[in-house]
Coordinates of C-alpha atoms in Angstrom, one line a residue:
X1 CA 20.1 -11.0 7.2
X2 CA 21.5 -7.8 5.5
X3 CA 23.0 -8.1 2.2
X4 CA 26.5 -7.2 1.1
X5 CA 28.4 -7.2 -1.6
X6 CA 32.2 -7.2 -1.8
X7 CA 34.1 -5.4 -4.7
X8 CA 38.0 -6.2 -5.6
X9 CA 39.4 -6.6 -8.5
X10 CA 42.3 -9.4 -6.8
X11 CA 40.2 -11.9 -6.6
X12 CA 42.4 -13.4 -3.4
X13 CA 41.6 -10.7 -1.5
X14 CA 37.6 -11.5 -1.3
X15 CA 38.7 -14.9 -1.1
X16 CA 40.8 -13.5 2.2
X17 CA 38.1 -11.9 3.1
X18 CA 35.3 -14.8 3.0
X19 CA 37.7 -17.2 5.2
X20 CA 37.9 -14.5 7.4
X21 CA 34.9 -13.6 8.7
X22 CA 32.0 -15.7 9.1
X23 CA 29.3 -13.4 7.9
X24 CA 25.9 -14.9 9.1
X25 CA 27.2 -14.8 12.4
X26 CA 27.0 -10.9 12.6
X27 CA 23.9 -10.7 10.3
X28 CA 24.9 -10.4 7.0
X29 CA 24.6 -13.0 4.0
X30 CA 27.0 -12.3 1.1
X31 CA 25.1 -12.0 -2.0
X32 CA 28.0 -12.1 -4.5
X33 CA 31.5 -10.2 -5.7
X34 CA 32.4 -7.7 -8.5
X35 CA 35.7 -7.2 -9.7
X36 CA 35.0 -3.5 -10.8
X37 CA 32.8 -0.8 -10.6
X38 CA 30.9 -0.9 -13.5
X39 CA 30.1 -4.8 -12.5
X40 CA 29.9 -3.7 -8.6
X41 CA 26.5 -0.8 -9.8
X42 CA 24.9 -3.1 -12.2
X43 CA 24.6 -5.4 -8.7
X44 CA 23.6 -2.6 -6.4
X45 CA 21.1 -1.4 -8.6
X46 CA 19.4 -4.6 -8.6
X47 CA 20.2 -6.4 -5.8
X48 CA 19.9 -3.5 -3.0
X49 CA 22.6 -4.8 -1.0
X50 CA 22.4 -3.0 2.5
X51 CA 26.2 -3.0 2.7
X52 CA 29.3 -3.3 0.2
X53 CA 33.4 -3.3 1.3
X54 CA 35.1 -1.9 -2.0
X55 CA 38.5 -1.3 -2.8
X56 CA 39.7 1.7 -4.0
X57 CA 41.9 1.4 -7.7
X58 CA 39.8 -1.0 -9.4
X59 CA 39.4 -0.8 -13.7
X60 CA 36.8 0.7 -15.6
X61 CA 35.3 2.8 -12.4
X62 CA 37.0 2.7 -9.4
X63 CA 35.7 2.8 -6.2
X64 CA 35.3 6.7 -5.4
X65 CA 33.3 6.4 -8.8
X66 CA 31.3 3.7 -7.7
X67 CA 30.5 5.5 -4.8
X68 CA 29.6 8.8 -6.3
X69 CA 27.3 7.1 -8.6
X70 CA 25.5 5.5 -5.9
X71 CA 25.0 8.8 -3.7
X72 CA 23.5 10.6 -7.0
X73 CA 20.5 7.9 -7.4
X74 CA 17.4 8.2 -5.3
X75 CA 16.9 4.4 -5.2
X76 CA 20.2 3.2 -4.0
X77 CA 20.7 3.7 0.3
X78 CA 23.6 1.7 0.5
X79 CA 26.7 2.3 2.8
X80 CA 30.2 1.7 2.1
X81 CA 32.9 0.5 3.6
X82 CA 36.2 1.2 1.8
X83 CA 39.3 -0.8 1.6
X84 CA 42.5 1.2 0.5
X85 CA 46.4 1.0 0.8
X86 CA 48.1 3.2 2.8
X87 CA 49.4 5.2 -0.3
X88 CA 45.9 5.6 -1.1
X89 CA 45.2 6.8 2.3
X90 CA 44.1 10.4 1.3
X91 CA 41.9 8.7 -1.4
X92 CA 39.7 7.0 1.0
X93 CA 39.2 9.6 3.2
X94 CA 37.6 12.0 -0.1
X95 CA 35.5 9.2 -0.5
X96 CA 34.1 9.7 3.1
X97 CA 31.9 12.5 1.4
X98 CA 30.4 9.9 -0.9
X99 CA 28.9 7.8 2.0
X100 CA 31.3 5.6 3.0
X101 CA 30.9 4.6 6.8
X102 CA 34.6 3.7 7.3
X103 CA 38.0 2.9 5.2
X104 CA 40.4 -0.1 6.7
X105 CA 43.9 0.0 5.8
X106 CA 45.2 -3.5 3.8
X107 CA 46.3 -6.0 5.3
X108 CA 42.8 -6.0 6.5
X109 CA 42.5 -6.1 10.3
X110 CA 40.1 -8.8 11.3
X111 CA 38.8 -7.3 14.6
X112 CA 38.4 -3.7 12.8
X113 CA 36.4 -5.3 10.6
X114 CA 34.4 -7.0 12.8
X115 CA 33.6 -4.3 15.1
X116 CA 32.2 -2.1 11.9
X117 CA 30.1 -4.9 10.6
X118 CA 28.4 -4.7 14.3
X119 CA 28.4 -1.1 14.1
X120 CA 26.4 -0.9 11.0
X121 CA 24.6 -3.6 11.7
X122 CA 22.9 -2.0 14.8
X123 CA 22.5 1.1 12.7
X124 CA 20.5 -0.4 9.7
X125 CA 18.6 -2.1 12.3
X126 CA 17.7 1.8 13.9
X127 CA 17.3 3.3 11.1
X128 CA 14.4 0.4 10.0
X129 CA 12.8 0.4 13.1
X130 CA 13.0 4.6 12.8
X131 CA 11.8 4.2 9.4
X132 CA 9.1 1.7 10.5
X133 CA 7.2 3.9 12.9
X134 CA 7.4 7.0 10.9
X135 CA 5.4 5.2 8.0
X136 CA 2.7 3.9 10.5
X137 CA 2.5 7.8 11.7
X138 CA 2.5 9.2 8.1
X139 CA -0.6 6.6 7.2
X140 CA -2.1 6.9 9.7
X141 CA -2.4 10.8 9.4
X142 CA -3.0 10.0 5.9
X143 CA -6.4 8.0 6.8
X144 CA -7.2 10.6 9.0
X145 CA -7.4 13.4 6.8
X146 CA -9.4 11.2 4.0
X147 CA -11.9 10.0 6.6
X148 CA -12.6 13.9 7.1
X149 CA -10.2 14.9 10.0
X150 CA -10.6 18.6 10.5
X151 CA -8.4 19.2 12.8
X152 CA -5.4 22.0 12.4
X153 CA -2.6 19.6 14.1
X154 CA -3.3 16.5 11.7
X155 CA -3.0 19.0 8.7
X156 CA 0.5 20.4 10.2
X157 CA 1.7 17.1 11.4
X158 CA 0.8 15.3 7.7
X159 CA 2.7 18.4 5.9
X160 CA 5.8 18.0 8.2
X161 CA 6.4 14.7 7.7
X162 CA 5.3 15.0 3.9
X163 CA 8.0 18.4 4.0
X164 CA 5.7 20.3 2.1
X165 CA 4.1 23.3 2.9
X166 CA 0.2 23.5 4.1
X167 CA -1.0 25.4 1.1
X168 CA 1.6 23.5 -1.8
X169 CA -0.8 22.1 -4.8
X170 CA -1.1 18.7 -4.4
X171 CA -3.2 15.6 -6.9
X172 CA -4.3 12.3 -5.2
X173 CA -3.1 9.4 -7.4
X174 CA -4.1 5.7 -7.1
X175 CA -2.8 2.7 -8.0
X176 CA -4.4 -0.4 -8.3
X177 CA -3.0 -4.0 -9.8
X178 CA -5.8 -5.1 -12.0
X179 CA -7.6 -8.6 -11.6
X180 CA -6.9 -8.0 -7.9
X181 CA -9.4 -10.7 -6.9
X182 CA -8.6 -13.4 -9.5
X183 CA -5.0 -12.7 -8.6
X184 CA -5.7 -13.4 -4.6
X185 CA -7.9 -16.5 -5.5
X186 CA -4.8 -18.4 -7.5
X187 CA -1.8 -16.8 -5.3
X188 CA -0.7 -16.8 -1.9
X189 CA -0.4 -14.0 0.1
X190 CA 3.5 -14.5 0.0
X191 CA 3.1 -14.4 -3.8
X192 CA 0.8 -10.8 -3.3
X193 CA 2.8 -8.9 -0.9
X194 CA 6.0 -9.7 -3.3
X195 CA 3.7 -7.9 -6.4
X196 CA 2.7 -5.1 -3.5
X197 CA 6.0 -4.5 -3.1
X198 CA 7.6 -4.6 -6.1
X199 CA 4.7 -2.4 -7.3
X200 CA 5.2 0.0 -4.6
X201 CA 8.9 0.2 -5.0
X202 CA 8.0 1.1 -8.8
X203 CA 6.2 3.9 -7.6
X204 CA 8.7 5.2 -5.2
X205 CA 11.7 5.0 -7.9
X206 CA 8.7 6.7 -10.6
X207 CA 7.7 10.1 -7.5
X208 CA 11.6 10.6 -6.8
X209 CA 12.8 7.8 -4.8
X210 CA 12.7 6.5 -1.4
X211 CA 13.0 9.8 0.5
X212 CA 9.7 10.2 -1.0
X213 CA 8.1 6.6 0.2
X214 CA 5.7 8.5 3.1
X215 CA 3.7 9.7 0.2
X216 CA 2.3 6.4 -0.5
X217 CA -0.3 5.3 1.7
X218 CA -2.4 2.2 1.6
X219 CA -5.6 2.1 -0.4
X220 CA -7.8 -0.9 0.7
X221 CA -5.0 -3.6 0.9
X222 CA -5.0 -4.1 -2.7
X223 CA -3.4 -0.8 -4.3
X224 CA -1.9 2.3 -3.5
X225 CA -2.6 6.0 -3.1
X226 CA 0.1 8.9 -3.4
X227 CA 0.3 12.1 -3.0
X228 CA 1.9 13.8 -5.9
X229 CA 3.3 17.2 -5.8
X230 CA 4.9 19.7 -7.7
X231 CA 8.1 19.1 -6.9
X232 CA 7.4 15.6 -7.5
X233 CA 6.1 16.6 -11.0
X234 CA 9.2 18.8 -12.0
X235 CA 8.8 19.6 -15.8
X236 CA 6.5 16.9 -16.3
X237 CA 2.6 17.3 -16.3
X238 CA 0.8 14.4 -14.3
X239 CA 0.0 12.2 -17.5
X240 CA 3.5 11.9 -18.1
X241 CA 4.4 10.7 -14.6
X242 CA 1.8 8.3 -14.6
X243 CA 2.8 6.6 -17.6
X244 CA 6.5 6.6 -16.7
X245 CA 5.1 4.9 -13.3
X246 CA 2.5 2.5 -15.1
X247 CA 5.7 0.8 -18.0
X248 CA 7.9 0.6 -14.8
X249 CA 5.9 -1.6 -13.1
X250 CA 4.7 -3.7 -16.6
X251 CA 8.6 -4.4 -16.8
X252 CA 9.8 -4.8 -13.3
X253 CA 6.7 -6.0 -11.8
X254 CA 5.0 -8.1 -15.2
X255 CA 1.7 -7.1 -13.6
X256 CA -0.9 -4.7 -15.2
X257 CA -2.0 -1.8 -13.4
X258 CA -5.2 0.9 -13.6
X259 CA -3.9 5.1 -12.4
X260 CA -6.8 7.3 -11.3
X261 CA -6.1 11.0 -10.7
X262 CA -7.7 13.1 -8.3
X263 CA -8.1 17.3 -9.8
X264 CA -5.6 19.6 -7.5
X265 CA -6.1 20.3 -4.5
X266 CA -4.8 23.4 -2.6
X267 CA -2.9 21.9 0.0
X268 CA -2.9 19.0 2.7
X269 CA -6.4 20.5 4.2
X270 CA -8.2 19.9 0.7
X271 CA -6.4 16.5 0.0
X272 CA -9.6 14.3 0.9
X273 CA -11.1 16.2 -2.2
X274 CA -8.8 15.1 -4.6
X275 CA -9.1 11.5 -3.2
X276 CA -13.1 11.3 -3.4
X277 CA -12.2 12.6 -6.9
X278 CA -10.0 9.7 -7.9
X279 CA -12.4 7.3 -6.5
X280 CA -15.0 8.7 -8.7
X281 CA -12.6 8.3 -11.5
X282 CA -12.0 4.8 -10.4
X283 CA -15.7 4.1 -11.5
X284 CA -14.7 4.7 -15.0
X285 CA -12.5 2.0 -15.3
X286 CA -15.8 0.1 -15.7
X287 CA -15.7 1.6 -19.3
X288 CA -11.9 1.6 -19.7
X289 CA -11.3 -2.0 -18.8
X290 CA -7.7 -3.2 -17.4
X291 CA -4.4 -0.8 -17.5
X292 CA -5.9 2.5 -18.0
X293 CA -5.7 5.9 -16.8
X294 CA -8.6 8.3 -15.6
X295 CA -8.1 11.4 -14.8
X296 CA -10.8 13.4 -13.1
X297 CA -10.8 16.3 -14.8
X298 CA -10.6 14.3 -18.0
X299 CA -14.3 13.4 -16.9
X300 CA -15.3 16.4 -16.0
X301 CA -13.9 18.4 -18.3
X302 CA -16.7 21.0 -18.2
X303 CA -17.3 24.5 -16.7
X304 CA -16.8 24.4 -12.8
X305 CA -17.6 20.6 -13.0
X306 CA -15.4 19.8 -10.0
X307 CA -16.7 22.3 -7.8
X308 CA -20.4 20.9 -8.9
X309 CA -20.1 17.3 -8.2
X310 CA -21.0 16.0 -4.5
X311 CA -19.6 13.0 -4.0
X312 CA -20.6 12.6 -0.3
X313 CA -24.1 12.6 -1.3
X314 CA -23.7 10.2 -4.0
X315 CA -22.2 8.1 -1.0
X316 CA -24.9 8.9 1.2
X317 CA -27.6 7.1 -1.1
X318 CA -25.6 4.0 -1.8
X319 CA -25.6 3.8 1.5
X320 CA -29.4 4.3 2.3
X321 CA -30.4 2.0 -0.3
X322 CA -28.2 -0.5 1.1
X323 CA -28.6 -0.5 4.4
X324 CA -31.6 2.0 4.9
X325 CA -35.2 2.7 4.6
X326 CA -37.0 3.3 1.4
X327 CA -38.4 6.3 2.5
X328 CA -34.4 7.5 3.8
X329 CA -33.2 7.5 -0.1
X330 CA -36.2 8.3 -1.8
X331 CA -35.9 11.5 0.1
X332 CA -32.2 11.9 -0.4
X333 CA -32.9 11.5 -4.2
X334 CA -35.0 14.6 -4.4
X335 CA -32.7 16.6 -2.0
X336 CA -30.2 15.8 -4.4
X337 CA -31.9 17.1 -7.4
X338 CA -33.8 19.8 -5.9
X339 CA -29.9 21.5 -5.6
X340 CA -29.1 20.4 -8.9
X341 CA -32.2 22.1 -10.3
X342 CA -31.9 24.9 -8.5
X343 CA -28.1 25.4 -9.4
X344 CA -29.0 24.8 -12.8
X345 CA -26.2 22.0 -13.4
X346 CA -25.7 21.2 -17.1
X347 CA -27.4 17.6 -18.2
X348 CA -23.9 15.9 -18.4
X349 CA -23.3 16.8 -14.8
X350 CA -27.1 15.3 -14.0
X351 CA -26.4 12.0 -16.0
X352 CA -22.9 11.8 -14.1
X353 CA -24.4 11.8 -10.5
X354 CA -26.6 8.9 -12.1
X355 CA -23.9 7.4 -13.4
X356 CA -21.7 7.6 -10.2
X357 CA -24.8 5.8 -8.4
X358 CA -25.6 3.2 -10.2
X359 CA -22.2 2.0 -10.6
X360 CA -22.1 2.3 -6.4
X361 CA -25.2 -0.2 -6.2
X362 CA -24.0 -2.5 -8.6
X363 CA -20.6 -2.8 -6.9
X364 CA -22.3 -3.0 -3.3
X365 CA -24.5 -6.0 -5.4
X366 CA -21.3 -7.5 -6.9
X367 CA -19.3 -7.4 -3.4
X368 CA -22.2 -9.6 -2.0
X369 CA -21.4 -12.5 -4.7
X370 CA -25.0 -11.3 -6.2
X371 CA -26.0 -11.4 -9.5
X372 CA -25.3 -8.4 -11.3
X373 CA -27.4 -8.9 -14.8
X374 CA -30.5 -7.5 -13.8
X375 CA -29.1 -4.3 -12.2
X376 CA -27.4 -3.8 -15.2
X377 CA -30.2 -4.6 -17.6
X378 CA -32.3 -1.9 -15.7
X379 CA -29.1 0.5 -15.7
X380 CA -29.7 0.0 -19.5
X381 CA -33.2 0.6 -20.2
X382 CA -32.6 4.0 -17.3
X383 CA -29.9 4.8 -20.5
X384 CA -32.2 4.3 -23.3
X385 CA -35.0 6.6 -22.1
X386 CA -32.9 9.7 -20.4
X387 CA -31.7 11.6 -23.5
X388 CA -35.2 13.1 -23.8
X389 CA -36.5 13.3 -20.2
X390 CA -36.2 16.6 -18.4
X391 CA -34.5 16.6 -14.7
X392 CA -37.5 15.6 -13.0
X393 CA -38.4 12.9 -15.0
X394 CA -35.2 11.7 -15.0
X395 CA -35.5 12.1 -11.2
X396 CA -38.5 9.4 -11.4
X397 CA -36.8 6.7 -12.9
X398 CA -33.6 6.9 -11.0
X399 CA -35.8 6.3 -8.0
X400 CA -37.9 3.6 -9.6
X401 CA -34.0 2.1 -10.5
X402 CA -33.0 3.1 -6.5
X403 CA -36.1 0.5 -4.9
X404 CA -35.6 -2.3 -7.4
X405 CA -32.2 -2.5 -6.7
X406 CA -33.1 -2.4 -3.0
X407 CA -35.3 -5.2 -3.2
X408 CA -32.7 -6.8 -5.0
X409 CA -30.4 -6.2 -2.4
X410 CA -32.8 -7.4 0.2
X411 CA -33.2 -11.0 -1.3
X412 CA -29.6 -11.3 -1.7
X413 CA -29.1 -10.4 2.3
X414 CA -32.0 -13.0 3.5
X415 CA -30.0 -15.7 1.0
X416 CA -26.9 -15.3 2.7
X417 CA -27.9 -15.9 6.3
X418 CA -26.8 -15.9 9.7
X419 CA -25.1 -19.2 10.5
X420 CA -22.6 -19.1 7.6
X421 CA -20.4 -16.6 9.4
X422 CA -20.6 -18.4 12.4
X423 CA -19.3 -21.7 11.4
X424 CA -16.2 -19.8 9.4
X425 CA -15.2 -17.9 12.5
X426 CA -15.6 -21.5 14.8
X427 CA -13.0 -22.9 11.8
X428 CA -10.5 -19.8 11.7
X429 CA -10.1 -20.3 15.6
X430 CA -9.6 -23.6 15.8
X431 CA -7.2 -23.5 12.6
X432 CA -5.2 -20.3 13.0
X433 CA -2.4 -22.1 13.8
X434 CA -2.4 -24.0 10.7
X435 CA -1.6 -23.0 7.2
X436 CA -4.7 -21.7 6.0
X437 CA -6.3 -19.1 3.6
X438 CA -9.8 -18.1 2.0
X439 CA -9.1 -20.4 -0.8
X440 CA -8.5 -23.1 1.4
X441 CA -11.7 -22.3 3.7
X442 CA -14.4 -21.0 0.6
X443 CA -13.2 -25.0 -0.6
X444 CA -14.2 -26.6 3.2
X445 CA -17.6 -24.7 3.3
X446 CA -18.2 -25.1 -0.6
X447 CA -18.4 -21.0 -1.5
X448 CA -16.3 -19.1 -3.5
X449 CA -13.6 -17.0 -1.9
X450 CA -14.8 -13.6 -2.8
X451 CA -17.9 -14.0 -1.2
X452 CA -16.0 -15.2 2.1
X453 CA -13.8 -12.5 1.7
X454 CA -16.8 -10.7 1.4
X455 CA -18.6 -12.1 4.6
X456 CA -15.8 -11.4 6.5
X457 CA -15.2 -7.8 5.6
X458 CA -18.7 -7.5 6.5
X459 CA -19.4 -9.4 9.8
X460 CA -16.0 -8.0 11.4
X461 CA -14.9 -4.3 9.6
X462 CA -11.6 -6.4 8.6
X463 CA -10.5 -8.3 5.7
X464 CA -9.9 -12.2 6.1
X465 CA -5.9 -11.9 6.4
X466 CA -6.6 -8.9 8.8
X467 CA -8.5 -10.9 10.9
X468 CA -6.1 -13.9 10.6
X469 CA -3.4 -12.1 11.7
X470 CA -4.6 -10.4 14.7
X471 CA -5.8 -13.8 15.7
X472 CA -2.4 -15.1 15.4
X473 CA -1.1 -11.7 17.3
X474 CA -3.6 -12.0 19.8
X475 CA -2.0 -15.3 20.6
X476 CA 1.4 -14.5 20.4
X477 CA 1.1 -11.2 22.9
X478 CA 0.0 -14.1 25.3
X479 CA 2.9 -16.0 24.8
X480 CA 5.1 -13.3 25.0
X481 CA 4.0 -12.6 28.3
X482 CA 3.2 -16.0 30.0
X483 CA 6.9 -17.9 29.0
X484 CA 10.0 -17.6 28.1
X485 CA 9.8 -19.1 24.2
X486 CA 12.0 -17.6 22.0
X487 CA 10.4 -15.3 19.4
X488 CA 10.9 -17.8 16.4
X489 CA 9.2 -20.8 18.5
X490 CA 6.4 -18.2 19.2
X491 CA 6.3 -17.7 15.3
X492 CA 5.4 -21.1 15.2
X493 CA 3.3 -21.7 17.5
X494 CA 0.8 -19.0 16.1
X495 CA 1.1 -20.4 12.3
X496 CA 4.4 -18.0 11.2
X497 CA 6.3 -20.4 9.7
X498 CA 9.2 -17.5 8.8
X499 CA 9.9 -15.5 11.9
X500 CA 11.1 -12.4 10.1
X501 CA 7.5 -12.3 8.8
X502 CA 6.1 -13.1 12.2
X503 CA 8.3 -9.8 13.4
X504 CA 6.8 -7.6 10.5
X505 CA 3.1 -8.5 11.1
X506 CA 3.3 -8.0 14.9
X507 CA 5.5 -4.8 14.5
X508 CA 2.6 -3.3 11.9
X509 CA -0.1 -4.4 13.9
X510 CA 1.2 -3.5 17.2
X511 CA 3.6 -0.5 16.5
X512 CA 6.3 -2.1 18.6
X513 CA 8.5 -5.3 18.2
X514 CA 8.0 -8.5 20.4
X515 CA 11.2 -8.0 22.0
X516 CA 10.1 -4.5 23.3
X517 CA 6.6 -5.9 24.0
X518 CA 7.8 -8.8 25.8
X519 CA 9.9 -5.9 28.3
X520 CA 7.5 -3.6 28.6
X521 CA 4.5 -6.3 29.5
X522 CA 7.1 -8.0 32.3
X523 CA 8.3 -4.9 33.3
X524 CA 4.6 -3.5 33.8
X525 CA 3.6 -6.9 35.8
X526 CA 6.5 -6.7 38.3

């Protein structure tokens, strides 16, 4: 249902109104009535209403006003549909200017009426489905680039749809809500979208409104990532913005959130820079704690720091001495230093490579529900004894560090075994249809739910309500196809029990609604 609010100040002739036409019927639920303008924007800017019918001559601000108002805020995309006198005929038609989709003469004219309501209904529900795709474009091209996409078109396709130019300077920003996993253990995932959202629609408002929305992407299902600009910045430097962004969403949202910053990058081709540079900052908030910002060159606020640090080979390592061979990062260690010797980096920048590693290892220990103590007591004593050790030395113990930790990860793996996973899956597939969730399941199988969480995002590349919904969309494409249910029955079927939601997931997962999947599979199979 589309929301719409109706503005009058003669009470009788909303009243008329509201007998007259039976609003549900043609999509639209009535979310309340102002008698003025001032009344009618305080509404709009909280409510959103997708459409309001407002008289013209009204007190306090009337509706041109009202209108004019609206069209000068970036958050507000509301149309109009004006109600005027015929003496006021001239009126109505200025206010055409101001986004008004269409003026009807009083006494209103039920069929008029009813044939714009359709009209604008069909073209809100255009414009989302437009709106729709061109985000899934936008991030995908977005994961692209920060994967490492090389490729001249992505890079020209990312700036046209950003509408910047290839070369404009551009920062990566993230935000993430903290306590993210406490906050997904005691919430549902109703509950967590509606903080997503609200948080998003914080940042939006904070970059310049929704006409800048494609420059938020995703980050990890939990947060966000934008892409800040100049233009975006205006006279303000990017501290300012962030904190502007960070008490917006504290008021509206009542949710905490961490900002990490990315150092500038020249242009979409260098963006994935400035992204590995606000993950590195990330790692800081290990220091910080909760609702802080980071910015990268705040920590590495040195001499051609930025252009020194490597974080790819940082990742590399991790990634060896979790998965690998001992001999695979032992080797990597003393590539690593070898260039850092022979580039002559300062100390700082030596201790901040080990730095950036050990806090990789540790989170790779803490993401498989392992205990964390004794990485970090080792971490400690590495701490103690560096100040006087000279790079190779140094070198030595962070390797000694790199196979106990290892080890350590080795014992975790052969705790965790094979069989677990197995039995969760068997559950999830017999019970997708059902209301379940990883609280529900970690309680069945007597774990905790970060570690399924965990096991999931490990034995299948997807997190838990990833897999649970393509499960439930892998079902529903076959019912689409096999009988005639209507879509909310489908909904049901497969464990939706909203079908607006339903409509959403399948949309984002399948780029396409099941209407238009439904026609294109029966079209296709005749």
């Amino acid at each position: 249902m589309h929301k719409i609010l109706l503005v009058d100040d003669e009470l009788f002739e909303i009243e008329g109104l509201n007998k007259m036409i039976s609003w549900e019927k043609y999509g639209y639920k009535v979310i309340g009535q102002a008698s003025n303008g001032v009344e009618a924007l305080e509404r709009i800017v909280k409510e959103k209403p997708e459409l309001v019918i407002t008289d013209i001559k009204m007190p306090l601000m009337n509706g041109l006003e009202l209108m004019k108002s609206c069209c000068q805020r970036h958050d507000i995309n509301t149309r109009f549909i004006v109600l005027s006198g015929y003496d006021e005929f001239d009126y109505a038609k200025k206010s055409m200017k101001y986004g008004a989709k269409n003026y009807l003469l009083k006494p209103v004219d039920e069929n008029e009426l009813i044939l714009m309501l359709k009209d604008i209904y069909e073209e809100i529900q255009r414009e989302n489905e437009s709106n729709f795709e061109i985000e899934i474009v936008s991030n995908s091209t977005i994961e692209r680039v920060i994967q490492g996409e090389k490729k001249e078109s992505v890079f020209n396709r990312l700036s046209f749809i950003l509408g910047i130019d290839t070369h404009d300077k551009i920062w990566c920003m993230i935000v993430e809500p903290d306590h993210y996993e406490s906050l997904s253990n005691q919430y549902g995932e109703e509950e967590i979208e509606s903080l997503r959202s609200c948080i998003f629609k914080c940042i939006a408002n904070g970059i310049g409104g929704f006409k800048n929305k494609l420059n938020i992407f995703d980050y990890q299902n939990k947060g966000f990532g934008v892409i800040i600009t100049k233009k975006i910045l205006g006279s303000i430097d990017i501290k300012s913005l962030v904190n502007n962004i960070k008490g917006s969403i504290k008021t509206n949202c009542g949710h905490g959130v961490s900002v990490f910053v990315g150092g500038m990058a020249d242009g979409i081709k260098e963006f994935k820079i400035s992204y590995e540079q606000a993950l590195i900052a990330r790692q800081y908030k290990f220091f910080e704690g909760g609702e802080c910002t980071i910015l990268f060159n705040q920590i590495c606020d040195s001499l051609d720091k930025h252009k020194s640090l490597k974080p790819d080979q940082v990742h590399y390592i991790a990634e060896r001495i979790e998965n690998g061979k001992k001999e695979e990062f032992l080797l990597a260690i003393d590539k690593l230093f070898m260039h850092l010797k022979e580039k002559r980096v300062s100390p700082d920048i030596v201790k901040m490579y080990i730095d950036m590693l050990v806090f990789e290892v540790i989170h790779i220990i803490e993401e498989m529900n392992g205990e964390v103590d004794c990485a970090v007591d080792k971490y400690s004593e590495l701490l103690n004894k560096r100040e006087n050790l000279v790079i190779i030395e140094l070198m030595e113990k962070l390797k000694k560090y790199a196979v106990f930790v290892h080890e350590k990860i080795k014992q975790i793996r052969k705790k965790q075994l094979t069989g677990t996973f197995d039995k969760i899956e068997e559950y999830v597939n017999n019970n997708y249809k059902n209301n379940i969730n990883i609280k529900g399941i970690a309680k069945t199988f007597y774990l905790s739910p970060i570690y399924v969480g965990q096991l999931f995002k490990k034995s299948t590349g997807m997190y838990f309500n990833d897999y649970l919904h393509k499960k439930r969309i892998e079902q529903a494409k076959t019912l689409l196809i096999r009988t005639d249910m209507r879509i909310y029955e489908i909904a049901g079927r497969v464990g939706y029990v909203d079908a607006d939601y339903f409509v959403n997931k399948f949309s984002k997962y399948e780029r396409m609604s099941p209407t238009k999947y439904r026609k294109i599979k029966k079209v296709s199979n005749t």
